[in-house]
Coordinates of C-alpha atoms and ligand atoms in Angstrom, one line a residue:
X21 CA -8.0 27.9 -23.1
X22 CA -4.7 26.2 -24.7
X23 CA -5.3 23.0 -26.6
X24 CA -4.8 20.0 -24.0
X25 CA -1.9 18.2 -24.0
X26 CA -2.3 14.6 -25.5
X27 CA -1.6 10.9 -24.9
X28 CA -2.8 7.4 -25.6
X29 CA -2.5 6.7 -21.5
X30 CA -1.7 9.0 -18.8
X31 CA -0.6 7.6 -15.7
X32 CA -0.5 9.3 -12.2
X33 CA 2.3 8.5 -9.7
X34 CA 5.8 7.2 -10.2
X35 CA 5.8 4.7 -7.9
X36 CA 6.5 0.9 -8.5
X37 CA 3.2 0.3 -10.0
X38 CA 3.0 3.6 -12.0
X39 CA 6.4 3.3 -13.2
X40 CA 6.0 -0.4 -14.4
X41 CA 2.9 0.2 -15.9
X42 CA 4.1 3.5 -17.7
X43 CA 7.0 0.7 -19.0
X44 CA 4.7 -1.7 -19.8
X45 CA 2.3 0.6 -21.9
X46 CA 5.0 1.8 -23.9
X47 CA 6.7 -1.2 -25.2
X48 CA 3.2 -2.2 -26.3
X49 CA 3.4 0.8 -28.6
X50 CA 1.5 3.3 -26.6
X51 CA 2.4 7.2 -26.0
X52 CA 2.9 7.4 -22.5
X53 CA 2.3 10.6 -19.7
X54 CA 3.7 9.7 -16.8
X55 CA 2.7 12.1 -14.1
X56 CA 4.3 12.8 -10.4
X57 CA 3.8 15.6 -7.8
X58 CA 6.5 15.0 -6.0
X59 CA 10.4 13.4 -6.3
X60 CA 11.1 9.4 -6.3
X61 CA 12.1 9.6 -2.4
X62 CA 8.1 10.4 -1.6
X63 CA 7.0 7.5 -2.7
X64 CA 6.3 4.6 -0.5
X65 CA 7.9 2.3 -2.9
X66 CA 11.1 3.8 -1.8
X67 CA 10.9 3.3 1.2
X68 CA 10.0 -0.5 0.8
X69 CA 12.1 -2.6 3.1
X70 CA 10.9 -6.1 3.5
X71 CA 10.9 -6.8 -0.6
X72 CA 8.6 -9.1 -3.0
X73 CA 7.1 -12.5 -2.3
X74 CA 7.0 -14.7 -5.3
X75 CA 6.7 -19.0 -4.5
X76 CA 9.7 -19.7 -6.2
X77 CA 11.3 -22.4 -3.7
X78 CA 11.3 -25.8 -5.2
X79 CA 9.1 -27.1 -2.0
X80 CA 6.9 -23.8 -2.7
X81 CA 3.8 -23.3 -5.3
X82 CA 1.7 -20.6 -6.3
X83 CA -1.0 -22.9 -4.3
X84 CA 1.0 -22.5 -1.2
X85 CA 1.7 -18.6 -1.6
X86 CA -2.2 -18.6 -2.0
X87 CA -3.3 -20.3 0.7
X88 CA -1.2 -18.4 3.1
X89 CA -2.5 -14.9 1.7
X90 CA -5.7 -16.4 1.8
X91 CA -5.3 -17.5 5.9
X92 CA -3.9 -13.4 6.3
X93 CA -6.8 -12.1 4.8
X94 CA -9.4 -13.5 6.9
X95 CA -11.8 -14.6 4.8
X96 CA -12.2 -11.3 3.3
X97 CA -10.1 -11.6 -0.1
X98 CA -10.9 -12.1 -3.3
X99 CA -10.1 -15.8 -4.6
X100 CA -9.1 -14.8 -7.8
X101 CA -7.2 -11.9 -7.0
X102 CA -4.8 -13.8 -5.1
X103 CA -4.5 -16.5 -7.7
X104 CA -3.3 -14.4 -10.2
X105 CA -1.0 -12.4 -7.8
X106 CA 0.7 -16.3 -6.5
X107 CA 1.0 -17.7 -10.3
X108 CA 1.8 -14.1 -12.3
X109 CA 4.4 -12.8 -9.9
X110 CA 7.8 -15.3 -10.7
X111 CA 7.4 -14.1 -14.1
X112 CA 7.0 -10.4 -12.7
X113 CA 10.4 -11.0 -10.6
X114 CA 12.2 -12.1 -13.3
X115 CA 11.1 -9.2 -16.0
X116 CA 12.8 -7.0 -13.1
X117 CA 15.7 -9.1 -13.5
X118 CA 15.4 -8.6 -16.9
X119 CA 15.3 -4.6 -16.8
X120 CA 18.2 -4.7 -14.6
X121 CA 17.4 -5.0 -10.9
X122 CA 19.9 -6.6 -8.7
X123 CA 18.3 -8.9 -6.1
X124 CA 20.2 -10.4 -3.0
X125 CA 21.6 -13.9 -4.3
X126 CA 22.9 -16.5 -1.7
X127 CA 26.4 -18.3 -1.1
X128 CA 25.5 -20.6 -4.3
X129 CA 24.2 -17.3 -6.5
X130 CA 20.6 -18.5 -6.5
X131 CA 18.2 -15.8 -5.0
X132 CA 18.1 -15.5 -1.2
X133 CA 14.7 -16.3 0.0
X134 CA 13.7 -14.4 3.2
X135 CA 11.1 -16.1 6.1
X136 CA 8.2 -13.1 7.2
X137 CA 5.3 -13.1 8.7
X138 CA 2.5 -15.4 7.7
X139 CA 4.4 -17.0 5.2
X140 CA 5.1 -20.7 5.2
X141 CA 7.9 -20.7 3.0
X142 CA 10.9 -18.3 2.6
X143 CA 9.7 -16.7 -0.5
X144 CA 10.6 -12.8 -0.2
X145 CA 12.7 -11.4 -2.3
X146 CA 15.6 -8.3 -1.4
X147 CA 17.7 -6.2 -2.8
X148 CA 20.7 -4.6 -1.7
X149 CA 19.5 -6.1 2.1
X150 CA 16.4 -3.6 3.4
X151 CA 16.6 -1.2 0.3
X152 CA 14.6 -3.3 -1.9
X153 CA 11.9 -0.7 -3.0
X154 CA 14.7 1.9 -3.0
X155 CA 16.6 -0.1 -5.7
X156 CA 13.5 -0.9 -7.5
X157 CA 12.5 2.4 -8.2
X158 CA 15.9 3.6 -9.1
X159 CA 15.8 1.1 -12.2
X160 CA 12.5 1.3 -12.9
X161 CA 12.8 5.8 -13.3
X162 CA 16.0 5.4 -14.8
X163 CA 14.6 3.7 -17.9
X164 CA 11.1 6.0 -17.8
X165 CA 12.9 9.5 -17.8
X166 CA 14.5 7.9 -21.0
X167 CA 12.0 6.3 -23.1
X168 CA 11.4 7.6 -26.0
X169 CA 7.5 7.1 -25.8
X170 CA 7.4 8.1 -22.1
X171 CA 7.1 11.7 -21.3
X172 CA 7.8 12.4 -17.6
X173 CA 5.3 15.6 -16.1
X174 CA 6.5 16.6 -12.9
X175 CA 6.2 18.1 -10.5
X176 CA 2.8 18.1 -11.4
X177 CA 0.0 17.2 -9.4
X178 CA -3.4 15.7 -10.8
X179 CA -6.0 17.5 -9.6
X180 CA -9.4 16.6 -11.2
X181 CA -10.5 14.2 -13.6
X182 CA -12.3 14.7 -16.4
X183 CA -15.0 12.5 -18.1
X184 CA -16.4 12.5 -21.7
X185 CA -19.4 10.2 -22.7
X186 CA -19.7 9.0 -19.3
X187 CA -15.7 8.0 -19.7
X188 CA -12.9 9.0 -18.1
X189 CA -11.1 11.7 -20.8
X190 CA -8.4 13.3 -19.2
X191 CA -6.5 15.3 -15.9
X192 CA -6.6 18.5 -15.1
X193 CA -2.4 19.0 -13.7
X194 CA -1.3 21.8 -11.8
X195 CA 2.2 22.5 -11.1
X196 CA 3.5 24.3 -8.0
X197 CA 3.3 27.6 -9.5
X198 CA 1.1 29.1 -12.1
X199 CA -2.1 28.0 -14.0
X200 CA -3.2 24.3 -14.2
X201 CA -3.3 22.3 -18.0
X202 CA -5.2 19.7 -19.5
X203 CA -4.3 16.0 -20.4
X204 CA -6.4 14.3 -22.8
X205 CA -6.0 10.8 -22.9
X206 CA -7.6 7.2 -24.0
X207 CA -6.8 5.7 -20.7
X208 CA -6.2 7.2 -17.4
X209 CA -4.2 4.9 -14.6
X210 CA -4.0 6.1 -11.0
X211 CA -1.2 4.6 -9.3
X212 CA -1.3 7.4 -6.8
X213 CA -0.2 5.2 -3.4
X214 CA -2.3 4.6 -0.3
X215 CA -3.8 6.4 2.6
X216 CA -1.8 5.8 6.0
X217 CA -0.9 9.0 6.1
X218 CA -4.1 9.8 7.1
X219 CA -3.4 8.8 10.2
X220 CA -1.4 10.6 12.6
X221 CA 1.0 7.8 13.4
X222 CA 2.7 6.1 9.8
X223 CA 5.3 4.5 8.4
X224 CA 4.5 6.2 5.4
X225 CA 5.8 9.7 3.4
X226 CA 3.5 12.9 4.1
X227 CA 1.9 12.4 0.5
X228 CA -0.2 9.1 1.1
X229 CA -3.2 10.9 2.1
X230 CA -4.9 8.9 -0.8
X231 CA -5.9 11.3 -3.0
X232 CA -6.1 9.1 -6.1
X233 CA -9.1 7.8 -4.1
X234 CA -10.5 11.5 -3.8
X235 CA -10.1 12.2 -7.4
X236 CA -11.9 8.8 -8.8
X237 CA -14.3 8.9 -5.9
X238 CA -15.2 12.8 -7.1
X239 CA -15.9 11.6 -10.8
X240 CA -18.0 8.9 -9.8
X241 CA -15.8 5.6 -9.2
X242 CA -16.4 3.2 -6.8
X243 CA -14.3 2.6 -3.2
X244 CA -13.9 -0.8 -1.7
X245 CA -12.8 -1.7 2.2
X246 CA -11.6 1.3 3.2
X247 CA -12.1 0.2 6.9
X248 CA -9.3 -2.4 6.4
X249 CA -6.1 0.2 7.2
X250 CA -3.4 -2.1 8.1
X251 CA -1.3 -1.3 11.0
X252 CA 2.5 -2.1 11.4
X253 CA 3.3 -3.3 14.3
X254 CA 7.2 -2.6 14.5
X255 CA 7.5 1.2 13.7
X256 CA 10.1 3.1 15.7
X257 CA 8.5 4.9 18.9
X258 CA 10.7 8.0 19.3
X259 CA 10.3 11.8 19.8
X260 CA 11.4 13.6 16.7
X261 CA 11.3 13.1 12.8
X262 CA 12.1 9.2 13.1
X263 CA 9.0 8.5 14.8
X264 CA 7.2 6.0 13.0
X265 CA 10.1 4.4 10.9
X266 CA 9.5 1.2 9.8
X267 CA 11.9 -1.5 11.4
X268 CA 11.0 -4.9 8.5
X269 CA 9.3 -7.7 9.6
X270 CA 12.3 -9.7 7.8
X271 CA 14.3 -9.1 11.1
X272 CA 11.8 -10.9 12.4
X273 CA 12.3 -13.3 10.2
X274 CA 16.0 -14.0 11.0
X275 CA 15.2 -14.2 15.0
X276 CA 14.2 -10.9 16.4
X277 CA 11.8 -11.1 19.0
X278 CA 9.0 -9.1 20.7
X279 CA 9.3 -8.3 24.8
X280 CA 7.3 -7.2 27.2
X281 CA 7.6 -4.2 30.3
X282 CA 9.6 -7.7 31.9
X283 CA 11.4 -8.5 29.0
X284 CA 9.6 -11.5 28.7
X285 CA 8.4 -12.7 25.1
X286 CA 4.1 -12.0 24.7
X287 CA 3.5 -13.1 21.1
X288 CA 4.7 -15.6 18.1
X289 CA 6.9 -12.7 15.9
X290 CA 5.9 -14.7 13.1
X291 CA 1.6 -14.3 13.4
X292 CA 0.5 -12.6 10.4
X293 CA 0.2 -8.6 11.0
X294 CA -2.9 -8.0 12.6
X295 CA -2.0 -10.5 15.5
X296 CA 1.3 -8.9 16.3
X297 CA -0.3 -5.1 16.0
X298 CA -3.0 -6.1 18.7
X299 CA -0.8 -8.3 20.8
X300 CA 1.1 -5.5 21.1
X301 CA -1.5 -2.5 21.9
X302 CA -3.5 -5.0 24.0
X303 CA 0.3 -5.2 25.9
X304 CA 0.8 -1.1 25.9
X305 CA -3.0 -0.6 27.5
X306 CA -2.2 -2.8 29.8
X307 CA 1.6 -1.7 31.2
X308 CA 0.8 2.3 30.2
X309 CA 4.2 1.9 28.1
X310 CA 4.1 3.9 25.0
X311 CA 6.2 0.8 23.2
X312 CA 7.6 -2.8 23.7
X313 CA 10.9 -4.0 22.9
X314 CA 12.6 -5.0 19.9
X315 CA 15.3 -7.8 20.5
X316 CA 17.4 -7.8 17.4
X317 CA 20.5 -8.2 18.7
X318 CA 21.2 -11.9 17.6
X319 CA 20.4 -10.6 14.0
X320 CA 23.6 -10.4 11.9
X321 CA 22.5 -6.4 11.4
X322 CA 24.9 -6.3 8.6
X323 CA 22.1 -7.3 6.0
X324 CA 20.1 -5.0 7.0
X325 CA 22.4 -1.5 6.7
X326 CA 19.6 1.4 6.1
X327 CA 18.1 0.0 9.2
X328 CA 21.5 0.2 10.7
X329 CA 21.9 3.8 9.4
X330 CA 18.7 4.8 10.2
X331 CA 19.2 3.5 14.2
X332 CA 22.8 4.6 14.0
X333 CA 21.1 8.5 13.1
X334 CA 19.5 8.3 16.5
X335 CA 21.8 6.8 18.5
X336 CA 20.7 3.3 19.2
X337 CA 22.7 0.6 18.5
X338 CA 20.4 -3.0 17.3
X339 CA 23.7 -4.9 19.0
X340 CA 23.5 -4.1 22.0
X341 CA 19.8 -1.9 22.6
X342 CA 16.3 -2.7 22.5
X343 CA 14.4 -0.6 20.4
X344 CA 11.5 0.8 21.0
X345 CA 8.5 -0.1 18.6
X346 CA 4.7 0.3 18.6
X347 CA 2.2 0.1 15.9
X348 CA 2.0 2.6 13.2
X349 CA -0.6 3.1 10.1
X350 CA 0.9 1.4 7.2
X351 CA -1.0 -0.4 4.4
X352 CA -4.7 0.4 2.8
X353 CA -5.9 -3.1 2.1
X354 CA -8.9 -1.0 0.2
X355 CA -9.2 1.8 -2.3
X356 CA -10.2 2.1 -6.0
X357 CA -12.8 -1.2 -6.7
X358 CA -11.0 -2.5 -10.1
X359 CA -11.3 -5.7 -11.5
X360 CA -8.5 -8.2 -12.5
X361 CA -7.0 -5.6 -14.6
X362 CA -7.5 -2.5 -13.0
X363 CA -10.6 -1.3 -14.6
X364 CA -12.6 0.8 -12.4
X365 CA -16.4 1.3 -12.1
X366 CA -15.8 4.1 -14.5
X367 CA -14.6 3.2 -18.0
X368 CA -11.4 4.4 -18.8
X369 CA -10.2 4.6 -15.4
X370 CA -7.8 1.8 -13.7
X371 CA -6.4 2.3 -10.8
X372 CA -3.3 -0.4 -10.0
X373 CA -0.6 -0.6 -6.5
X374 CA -1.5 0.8 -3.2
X375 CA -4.5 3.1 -4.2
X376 CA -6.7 0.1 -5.8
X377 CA -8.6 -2.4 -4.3
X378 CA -8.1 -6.0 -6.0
X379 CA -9.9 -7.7 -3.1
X380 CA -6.1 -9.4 -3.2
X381 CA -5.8 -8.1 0.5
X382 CA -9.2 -8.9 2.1
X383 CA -9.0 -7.8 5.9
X384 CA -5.2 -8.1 6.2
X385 CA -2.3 -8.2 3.9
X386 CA 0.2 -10.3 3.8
X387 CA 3.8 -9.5 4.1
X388 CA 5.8 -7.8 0.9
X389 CA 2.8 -9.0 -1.4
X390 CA 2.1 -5.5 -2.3
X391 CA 5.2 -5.1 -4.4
X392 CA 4.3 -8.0 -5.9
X393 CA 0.7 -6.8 -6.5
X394 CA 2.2 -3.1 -7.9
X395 CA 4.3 -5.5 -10.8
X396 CA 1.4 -7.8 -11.9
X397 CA -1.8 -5.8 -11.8
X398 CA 0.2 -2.9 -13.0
X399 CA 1.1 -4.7 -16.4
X400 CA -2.5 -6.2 -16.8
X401 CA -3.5 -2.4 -16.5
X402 CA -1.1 -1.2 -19.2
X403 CA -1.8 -4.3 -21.6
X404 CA -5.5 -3.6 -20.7
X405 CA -5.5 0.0 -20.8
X406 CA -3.8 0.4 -24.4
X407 CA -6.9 -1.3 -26.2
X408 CA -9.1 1.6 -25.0
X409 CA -10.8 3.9 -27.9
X410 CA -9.2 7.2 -28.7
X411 CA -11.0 10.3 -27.0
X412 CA -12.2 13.0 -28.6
X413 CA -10.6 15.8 -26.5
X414 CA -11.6 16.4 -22.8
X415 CA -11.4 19.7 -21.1
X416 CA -10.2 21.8 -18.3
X417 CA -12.5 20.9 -15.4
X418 CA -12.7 22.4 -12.5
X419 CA -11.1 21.3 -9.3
X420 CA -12.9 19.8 -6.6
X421 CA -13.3 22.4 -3.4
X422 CA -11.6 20.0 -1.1
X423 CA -8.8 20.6 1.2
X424 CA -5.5 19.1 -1.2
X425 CA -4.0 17.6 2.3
X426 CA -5.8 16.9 6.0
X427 CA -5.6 19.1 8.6
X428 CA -3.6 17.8 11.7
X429 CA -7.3 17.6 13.5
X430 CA -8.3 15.3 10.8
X431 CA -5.0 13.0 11.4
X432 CA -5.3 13.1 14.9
X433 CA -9.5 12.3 14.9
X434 CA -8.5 8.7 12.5
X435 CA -5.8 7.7 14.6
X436 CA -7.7 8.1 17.8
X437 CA -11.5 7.2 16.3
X438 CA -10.5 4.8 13.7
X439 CA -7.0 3.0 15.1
X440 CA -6.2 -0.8 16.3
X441 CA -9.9 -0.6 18.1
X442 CA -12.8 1.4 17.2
X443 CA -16.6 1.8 18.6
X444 CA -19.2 3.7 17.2
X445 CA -19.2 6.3 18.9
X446 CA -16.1 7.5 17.6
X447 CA -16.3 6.6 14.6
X448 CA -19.3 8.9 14.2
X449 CA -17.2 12.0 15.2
X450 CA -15.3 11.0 11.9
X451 CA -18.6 12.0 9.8
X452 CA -18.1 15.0 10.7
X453 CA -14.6 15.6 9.4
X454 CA -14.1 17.9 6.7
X455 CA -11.7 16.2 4.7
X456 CA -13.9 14.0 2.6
X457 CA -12.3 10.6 2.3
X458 CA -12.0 10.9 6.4
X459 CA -16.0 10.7 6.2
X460 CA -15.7 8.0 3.9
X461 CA -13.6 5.8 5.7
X462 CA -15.3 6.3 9.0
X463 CA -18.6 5.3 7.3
X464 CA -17.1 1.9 5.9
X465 CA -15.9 1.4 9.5
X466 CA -19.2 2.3 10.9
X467 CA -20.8 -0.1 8.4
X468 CA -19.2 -2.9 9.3
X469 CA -20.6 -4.4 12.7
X470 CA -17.9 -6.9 13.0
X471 CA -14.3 -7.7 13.9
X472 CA -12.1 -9.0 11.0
X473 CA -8.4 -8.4 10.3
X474 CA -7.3 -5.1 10.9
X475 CA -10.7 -3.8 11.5
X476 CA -11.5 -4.3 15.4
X477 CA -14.4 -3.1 17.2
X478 CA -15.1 -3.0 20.5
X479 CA -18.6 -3.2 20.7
X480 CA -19.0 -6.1 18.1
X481 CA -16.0 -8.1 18.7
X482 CA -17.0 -11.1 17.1
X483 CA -16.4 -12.1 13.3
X484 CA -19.8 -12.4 11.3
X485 CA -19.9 -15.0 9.2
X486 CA -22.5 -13.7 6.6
X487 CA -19.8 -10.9 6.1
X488 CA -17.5 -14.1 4.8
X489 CA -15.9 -13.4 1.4
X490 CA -18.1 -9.7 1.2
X491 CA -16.3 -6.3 0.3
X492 CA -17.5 -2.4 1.4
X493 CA -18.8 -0.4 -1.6
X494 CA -18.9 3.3 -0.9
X495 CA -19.6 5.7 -3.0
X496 CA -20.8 9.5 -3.7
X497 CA -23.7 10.2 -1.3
X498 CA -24.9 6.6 -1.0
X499 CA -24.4 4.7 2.7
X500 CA -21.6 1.8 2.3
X501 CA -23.2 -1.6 0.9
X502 CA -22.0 -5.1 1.2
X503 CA -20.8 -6.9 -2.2
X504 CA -19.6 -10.7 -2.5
X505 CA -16.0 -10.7 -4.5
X506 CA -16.5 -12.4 -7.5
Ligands
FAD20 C1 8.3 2.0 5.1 C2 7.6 1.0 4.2 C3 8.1 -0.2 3.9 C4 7.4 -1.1 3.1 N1 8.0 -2.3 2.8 C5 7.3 -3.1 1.9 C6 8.0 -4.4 1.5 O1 9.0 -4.7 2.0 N2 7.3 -5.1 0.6 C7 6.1 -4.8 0.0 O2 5.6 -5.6 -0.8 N3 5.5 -3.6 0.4 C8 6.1 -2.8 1.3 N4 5.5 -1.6 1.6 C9 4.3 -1.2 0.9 C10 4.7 -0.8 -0.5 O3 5.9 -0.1 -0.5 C11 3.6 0.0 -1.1 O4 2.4 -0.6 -1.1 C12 3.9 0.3 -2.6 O5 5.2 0.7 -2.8 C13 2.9 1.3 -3.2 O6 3.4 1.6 -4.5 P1 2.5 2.5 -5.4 O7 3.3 2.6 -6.7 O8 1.2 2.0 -5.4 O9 2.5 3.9 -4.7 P2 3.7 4.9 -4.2 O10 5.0 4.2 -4.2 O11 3.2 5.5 -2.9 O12 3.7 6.1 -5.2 C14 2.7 7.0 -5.3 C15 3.0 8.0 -6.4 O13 1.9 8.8 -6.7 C16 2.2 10.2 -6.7 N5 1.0 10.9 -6.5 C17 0.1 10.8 -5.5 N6 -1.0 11.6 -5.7 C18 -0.7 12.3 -6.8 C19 -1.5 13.3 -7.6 N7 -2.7 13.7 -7.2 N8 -0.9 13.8 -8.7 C20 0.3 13.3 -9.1 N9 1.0 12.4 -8.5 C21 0.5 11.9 -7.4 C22 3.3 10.3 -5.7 O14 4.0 11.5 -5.8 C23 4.1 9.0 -6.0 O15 4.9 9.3 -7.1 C24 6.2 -0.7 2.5 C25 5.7 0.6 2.7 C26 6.4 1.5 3.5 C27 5.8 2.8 3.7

């Protein structure tokens, strides 16, 4: 076997959070491997429309951002984790600035400060209207692909990770064609995205099937709350390829309302996510309608022009239509259990952005904190990650015998079994499944005998109270257990 290739920290996915962090590591002196199966446009930060919440109103605080993400989460997040996300990301926002990203500024050139849901302040962020993640990721790859400790692998996709010493050593990579290498490395971070794409109906690329979970969960790393998927509740509901696109809750923000089978208003547009997803499935059950309506046409559309585009591409006009929306799988609230700097339950492992669990989420997120959440716990990682020991070498191991993507029956059984609202009896068809992380999410669900957030059953509606402030653990064989967030 050839000699593995080496780094000081190897990180997987080129996302927001993997990019940031591969920056972050390297101007702290570290080599860097940054590693991507698949082009910029697959990533989910891409496609980012709403943009990044950060208190910095002069009537705002970091106390006020966390007491609204607190409210979204249900009682589910961890106290900490949003602390550090309210007071860390300003500084986040403006290190963007610094690297070159152009946010929306208003009529007197300070930043324009968008209203969404759950937010008691205007506090998100855009750039370039609804393109935010878009513009992001531009800059962000730009200035990876040409630093000189950074050395981009793609299209490579990481396959298996290797341990050494009970650590975390090293990736086994294989690229599209021929024979797979090894990465050693003193520090892994997966920044691999989320898992929506699980489900059959998503706002989310093909490639967030979560398989940075799969890989840490195969070498022994913990999972937390994978029952808490959240779902969007204005994605595009349309025959064809623009089925599921995501219309941003901003234009809710600036007026656009929800309406019914009569055209008459059935919810407050501005209830945190999980409200507005229900309301609006408890209003399809009822009429039979496969969607409700989108009013957006008081909404100057002009600040908004890849929604325009994107409506324009299939001929409705947001002027003069309604548009058809219904919920969609969007955001994993769980994933990789890391601390408040990405370490996972295995040392030598973080995991940062969409594919970790922070507890910063609880049972619901909150609107465009993610972004915000890829910039701050992806530089703790990095700064974190380049004081690990060196490695002695870590070899070739061999790839799990999983399935690399689900199977349509596997997409179609969590939509159906494990979707706005669940019962047990479905959910035990998911144990079955034979994509892996399936069985694992359908076991969290079963675990939890309560409705919270995003995670509704039918046959225990009710929130329990002892489950206050407690996370899901799962991991290898063992049946989900209940953990209080520190
Ligand atoms: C349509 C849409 C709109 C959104 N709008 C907003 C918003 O306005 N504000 C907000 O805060 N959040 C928003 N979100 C959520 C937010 O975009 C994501 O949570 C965030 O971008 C996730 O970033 P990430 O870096 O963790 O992962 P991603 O951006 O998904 O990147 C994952 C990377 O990992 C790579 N990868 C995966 N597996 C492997 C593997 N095995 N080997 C190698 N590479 C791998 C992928 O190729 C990709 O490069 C939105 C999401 C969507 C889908």
């Amino acid at each position: 076997m050839d000699e593995p290739l080496r780094t000081d920290v190897a990180v997987v996915g080129a996302g927001a959070a993997g990019l940031y962090a591969a920056l972050v590591a390297a101007d702290q002196g570290a080599s860097v491997a940054l590693v991507s199966r698949s082009p910029l446009a697959q990533t989910a930060s891409y496609w980012a429309q709403g943009g990044i919440a950060a208190p910095l109103a002069a009537e705002d605080s970091p106390a006020q951002h966390a007491e609204d993400t607190l409210a979204a989460a249900r009682d589910a997040a961890r106290a900490s984790a949003v602390r550090v996300l309210c007071e860390e990301s300003p500084e986040r926002l403006r290190d963007l600035q610094t690297l070159g990203v152009q946010f929306d500024a208003d009529r007197g050139g300070n930043l324009a400060l968008g209203l969404e849901g759950g937010h008691s302040e205007r506090r998100v962020v855009h750039a370039g209207g609804a393109a935010t993640g878009r513009r992001i990721t531009r800059a962000l790859s730009a200035l990876a692909a040409t630093h000189e400790r950074i050395r981009v692998l793609e299209p490579l996709a990481a396959t298996a990770i290797a341990s050494h010493d009970g650590r975390a050593a090293g990736l086994t990579l294989r690229p599209r064609h021929g024979d797979p290498l090894a990465l050693s490395a003193r520090a892994l971070i997966l920044a691999t995205g989320g898992t929506a794409a699980l489900w059959e109906r998503t706002t989310n690329p093909r490639g967030a099937v979560g398989s940075g979970l799969s890989l840490a969960s195969d070498a022994g790393a913990l999972l937390a709350d994978l029952e808490f998927m959240q779902f969007h509740p204005t994605a595009l509901r349309l025959d064809g390829p623009r089925d599921g696109f995501l219309v941003t809750e901003a234009v809710r923000g600036e007026g656009a309302t929800l309406l019914d089978a009569h055209g008459e208003r059935f919810v407050d547009e501005l209830a945190p996510r999980d409200e507005v997803a229900l309301a609006i499935e408890t209003e399809l059950r009822q009429s039979g309608d496969p969607a409700v309506r989108l009013d957006m046409r008081g909404v100057d559309i002009e600040r908004f022009p890849n929604i325009a585009a994107a409506l324009a591409d299939v001929g409705l006009d947001p002027t003069r239509d309604l548009l058809p929306v219904a919920p969609a799988a969007h955001y994993t609230m769980g994933g990789i259990a890391t601390d408040l700097d990405g370490r996972s339950s295995l040392p030598g492992l973080y995991a940062i952005g969409e594919c970790a669990c922070t507890g910063l989420h609880g049972a619901n997120r909150l609107a465009s904190n993610s972004l915000a959440e890829c910039l701050v716990f992806g530089r703790r990682a990095a700064l974190a990650a380049t004081g690990e020991p060196a490695v002695t070498g870590a070899a070739l191991i061999a790839e799990p015998d999983t399935p690399e993507a689900p199977s349509e029956a596997t997409r179609g059984g969590l939509w159906r079994h494990a979707g706005l609202r669940r019962d047990a009896a479905g959910l035990g068809e998911l144990l079955g499944d034979p994509y892996p992380l399936a069985r694992m999410i359908g076991a969290a669900c079963l675990a939890r005998e309560e409705s919270r957030g995003a995670h509704q059953r039918i046959d225990h509606p009710n929130t329990d109270r002892s489950l206050d402030l407690m996370h899901t653990l799962v991991g290898g064989d063992a049946a989900p257990r209940f953990q209080r967030w520190q």
